[in-house]
Coordinates of C-alpha atoms in Angstrom, one line a residue:
X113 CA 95.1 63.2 88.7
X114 CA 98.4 64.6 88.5
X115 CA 100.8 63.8 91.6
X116 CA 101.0 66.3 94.2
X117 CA 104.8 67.6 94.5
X118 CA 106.5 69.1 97.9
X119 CA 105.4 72.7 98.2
X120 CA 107.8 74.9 96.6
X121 CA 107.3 78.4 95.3
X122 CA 107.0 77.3 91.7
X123 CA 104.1 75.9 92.0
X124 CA 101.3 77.1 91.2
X125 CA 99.2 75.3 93.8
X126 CA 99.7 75.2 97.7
X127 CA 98.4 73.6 100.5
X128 CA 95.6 74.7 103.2
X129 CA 97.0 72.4 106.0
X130 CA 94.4 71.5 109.0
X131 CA 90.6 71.6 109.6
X132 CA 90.3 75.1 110.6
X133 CA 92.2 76.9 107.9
X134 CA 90.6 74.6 105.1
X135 CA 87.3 75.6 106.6
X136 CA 87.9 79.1 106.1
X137 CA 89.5 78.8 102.8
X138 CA 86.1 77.1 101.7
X139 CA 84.2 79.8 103.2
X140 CA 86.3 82.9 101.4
X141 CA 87.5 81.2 98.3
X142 CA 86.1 77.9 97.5
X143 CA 86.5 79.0 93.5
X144 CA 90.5 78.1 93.9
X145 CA 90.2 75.0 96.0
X146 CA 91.0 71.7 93.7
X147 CA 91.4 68.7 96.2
X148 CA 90.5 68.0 99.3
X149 CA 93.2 65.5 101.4
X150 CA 92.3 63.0 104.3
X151 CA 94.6 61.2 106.4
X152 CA 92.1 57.6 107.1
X153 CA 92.9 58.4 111.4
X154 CA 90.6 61.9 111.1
X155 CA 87.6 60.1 109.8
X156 CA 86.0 60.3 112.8
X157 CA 86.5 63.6 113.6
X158 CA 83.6 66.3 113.2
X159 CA 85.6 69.0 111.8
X160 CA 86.7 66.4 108.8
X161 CA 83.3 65.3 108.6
X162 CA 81.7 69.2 108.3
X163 CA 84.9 69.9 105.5
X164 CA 83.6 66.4 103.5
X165 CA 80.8 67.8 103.6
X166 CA 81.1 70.6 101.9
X167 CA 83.3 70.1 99.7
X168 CA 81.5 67.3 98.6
X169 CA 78.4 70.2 97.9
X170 CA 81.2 71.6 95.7
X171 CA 82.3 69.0 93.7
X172 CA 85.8 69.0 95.2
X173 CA 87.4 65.8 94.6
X174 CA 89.1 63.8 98.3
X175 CA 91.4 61.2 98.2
X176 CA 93.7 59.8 101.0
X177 CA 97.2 61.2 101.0
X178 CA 98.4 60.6 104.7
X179 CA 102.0 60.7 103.2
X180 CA 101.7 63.7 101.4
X181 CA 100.2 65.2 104.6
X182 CA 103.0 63.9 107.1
X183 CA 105.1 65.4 104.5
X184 CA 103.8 68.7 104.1
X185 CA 102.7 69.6 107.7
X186 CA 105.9 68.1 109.7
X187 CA 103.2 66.2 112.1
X188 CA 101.2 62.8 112.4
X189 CA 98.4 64.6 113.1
X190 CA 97.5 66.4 110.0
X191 CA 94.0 65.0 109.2
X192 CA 93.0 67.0 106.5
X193 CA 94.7 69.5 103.9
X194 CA 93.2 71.2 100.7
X195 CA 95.1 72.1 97.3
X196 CA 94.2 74.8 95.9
X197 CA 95.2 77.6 93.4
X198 CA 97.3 80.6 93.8
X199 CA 95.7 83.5 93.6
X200 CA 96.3 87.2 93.5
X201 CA 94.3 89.3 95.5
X202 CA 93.9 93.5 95.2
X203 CA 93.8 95.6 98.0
X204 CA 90.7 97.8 98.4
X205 CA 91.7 101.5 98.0
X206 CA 89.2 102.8 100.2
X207 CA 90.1 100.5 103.4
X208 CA 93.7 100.9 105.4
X209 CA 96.1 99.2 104.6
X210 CA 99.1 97.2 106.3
X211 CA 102.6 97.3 104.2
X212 CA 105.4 94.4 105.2
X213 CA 108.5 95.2 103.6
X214 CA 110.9 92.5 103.1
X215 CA 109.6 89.7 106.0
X216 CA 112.1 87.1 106.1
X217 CA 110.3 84.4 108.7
X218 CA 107.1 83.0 108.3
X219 CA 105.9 82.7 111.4
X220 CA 106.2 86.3 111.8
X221 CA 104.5 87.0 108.5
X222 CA 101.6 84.5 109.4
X223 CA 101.2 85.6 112.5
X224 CA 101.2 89.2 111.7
X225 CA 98.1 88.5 109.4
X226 CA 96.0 87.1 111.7
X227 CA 97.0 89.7 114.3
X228 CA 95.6 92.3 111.4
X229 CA 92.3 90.6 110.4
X230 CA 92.0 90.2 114.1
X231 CA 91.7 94.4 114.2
X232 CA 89.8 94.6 110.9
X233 CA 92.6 95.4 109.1
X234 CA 91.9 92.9 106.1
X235 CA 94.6 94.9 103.2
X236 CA 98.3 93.8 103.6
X237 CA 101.2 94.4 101.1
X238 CA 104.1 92.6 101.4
X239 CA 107.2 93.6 99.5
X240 CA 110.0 91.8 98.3
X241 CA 112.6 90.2 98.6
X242 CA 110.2 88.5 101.3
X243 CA 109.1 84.8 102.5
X244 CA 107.0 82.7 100.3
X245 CA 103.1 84.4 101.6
X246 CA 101.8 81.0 99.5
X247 CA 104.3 78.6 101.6
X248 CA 102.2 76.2 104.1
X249 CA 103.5 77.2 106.8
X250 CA 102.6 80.6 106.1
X251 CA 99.3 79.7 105.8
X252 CA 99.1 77.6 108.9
X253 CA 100.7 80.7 110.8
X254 CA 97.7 82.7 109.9
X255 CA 95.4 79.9 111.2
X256 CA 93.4 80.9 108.0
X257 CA 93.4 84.4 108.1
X258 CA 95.2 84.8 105.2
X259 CA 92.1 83.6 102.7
X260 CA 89.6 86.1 104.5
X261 CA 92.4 89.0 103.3
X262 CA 93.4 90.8 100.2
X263 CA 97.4 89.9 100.4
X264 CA 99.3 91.5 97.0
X265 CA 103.4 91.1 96.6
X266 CA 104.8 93.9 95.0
X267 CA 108.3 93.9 93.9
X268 CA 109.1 97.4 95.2
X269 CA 107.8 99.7 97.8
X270 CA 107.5 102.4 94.5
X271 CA 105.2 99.7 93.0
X272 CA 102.7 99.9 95.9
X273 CA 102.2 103.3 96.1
X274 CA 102.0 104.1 92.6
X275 CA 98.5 101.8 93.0
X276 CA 97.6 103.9 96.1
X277 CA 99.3 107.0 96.1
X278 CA 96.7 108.5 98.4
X279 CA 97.4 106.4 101.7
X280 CA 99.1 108.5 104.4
X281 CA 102.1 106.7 105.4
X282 CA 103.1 105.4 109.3
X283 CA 106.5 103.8 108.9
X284 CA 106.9 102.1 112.2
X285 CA 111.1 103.2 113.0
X286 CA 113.0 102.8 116.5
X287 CA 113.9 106.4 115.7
X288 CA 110.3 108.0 114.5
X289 CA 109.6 111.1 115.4
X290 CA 106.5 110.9 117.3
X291 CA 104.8 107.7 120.0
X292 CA 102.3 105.5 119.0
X293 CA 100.4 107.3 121.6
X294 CA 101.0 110.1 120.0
X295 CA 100.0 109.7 116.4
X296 CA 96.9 106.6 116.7
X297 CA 94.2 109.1 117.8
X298 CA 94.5 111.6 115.1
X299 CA 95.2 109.1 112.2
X300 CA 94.2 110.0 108.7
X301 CA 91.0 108.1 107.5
X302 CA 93.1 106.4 104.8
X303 CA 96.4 105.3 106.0
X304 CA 99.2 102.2 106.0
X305 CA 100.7 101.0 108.5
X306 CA 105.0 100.4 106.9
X307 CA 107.1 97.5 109.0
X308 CA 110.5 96.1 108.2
X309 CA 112.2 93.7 108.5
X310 CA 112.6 91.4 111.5
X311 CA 116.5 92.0 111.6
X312 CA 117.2 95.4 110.1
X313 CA 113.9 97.8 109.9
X314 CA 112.9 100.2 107.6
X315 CA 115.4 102.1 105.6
X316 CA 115.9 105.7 106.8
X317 CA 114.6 106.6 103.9
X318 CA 111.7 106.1 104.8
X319 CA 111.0 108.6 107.5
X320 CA 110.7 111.4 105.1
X321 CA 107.8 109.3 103.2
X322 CA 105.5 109.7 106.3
X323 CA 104.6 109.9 109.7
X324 CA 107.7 108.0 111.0
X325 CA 106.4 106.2 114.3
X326 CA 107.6 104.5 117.0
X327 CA 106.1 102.1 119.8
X328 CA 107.8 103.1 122.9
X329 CA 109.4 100.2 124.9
X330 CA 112.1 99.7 127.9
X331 CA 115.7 99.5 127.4
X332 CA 115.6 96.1 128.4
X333 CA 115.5 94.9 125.1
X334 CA 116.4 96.1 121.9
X335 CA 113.2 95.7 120.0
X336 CA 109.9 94.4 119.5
X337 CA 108.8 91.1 117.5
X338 CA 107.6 92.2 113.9
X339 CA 104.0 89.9 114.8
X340 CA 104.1 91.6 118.3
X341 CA 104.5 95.3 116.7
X342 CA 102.1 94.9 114.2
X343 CA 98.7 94.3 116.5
X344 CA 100.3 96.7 118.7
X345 CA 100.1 99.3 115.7
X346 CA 97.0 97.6 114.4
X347 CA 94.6 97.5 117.7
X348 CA 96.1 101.6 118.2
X349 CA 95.1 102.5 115.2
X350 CA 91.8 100.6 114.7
X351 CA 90.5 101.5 118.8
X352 CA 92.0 105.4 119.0
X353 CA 90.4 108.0 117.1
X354 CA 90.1 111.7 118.7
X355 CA 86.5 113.0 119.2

């Protein structure tokens, strides 16, 4: 077998770092996963035992690589990571969708897709220039969310809605027109949900392609964490409908 390089976004494999995530990466898409890694301290653990288990049902070939796990995770106490393919996922038309536009931390981004799955909302676009959505710790953000979703890159926010021109848009701005409170309960059936980026927002630009919103907030601070924003936005719009 070919040796497994650092994770960079050449590749055209990744890493599923951590019993939980692999788990649920077997479960969604076990068509992309290639090898399964074991660091010989997890053997005992039930959670490595289940994932030998099942990949074994698979085929999937294991091997020890407690290096290339130290390595890849940051921590001694990685017991178990998968490699698999890189994939590309399309949204479903019919469902919501969530569009992140130019995420620059991966934390925020992984943590933003888990907060959406969390709500239902399993369609997110991300647009670049963005983070790495394939990077490890990306993936470990999400706490293997991001394998249960359809997550598509799109170079341009032009390219994602000539796909789905029929969305109604929400940009979330500081400076939107209308609350949260406001717009949630009388959403369109088909909608996305636009976010910016962590340091700079939406351009203004954007106001005039939808339903500019904005989750109200004290003065104490000057805005809201992208993650926080999004399941915010998410649970309003996915538990407030009007009768």
């Amino acid at each position: 077998m070919p040796k497994l390089e650092p994770y960079s976004r050449r590749l055209d494999y990744s890493y599923a770092l951590g019993v939980f995530p692999c788990l649920n990466l077997l479960e969604a898409r076990p068509e992309s996963v290639r090898r399964l890694l074991l660091h010989p301290d997890g053997l005992r653990n039930e959670g490595v035992s289940l994932l030998r288990e099942k990949c074994q049902a698979l085929g999937v070939r294991e091997e020890f690589a407690d290096r290339v796990l130290r390595r890849e995770s940051q921590k001694d106490n990685c017991f178990a990571a998968l490699v698999f393919e890189k994939y590309e996922a399309a949204l479903n038309p019919d469902r919501p969708h969530v569009v992140l536009c130019q995420i620059s931390d991966g934390g925020n981004l992984g943590t933003a897709l888990r907060a959406c799955l969390g709500f239902g909302l399993r369609d997110v676009a991300i647009v670049r220039p963005c983070v790495d959505a394939f990077d490890p710790h990306v993936l470990r953000a999400s706490m293997g969310a991001f394998y249960r979703m359809n997550v598509r890159v799109f170079d341009t926010f032009e390219d994602y809605r000539a796909l789905y021109p029929d969305h109604a848009l929400y940009p979330f701005m500081l400076d939107g027109a209308k609350t949260l409170g406001e717009v949630a309960p009388h959403h369109a059936e088909k909608y996305a949900l636009v976010f910016g980026n962590e340091q700079t927002g939406l351009p203004a630009r954007f106001a005039s392609l939808g339903q500019g919103t904005f989750i109200p907030q004290s003065n104490e601070i000057d805005s809201l964490n992208l993650a926080v924003a999004v399941s915010i936005a998410a649970y309003a719009f996915t538990n407030s409908k009007a009768e």
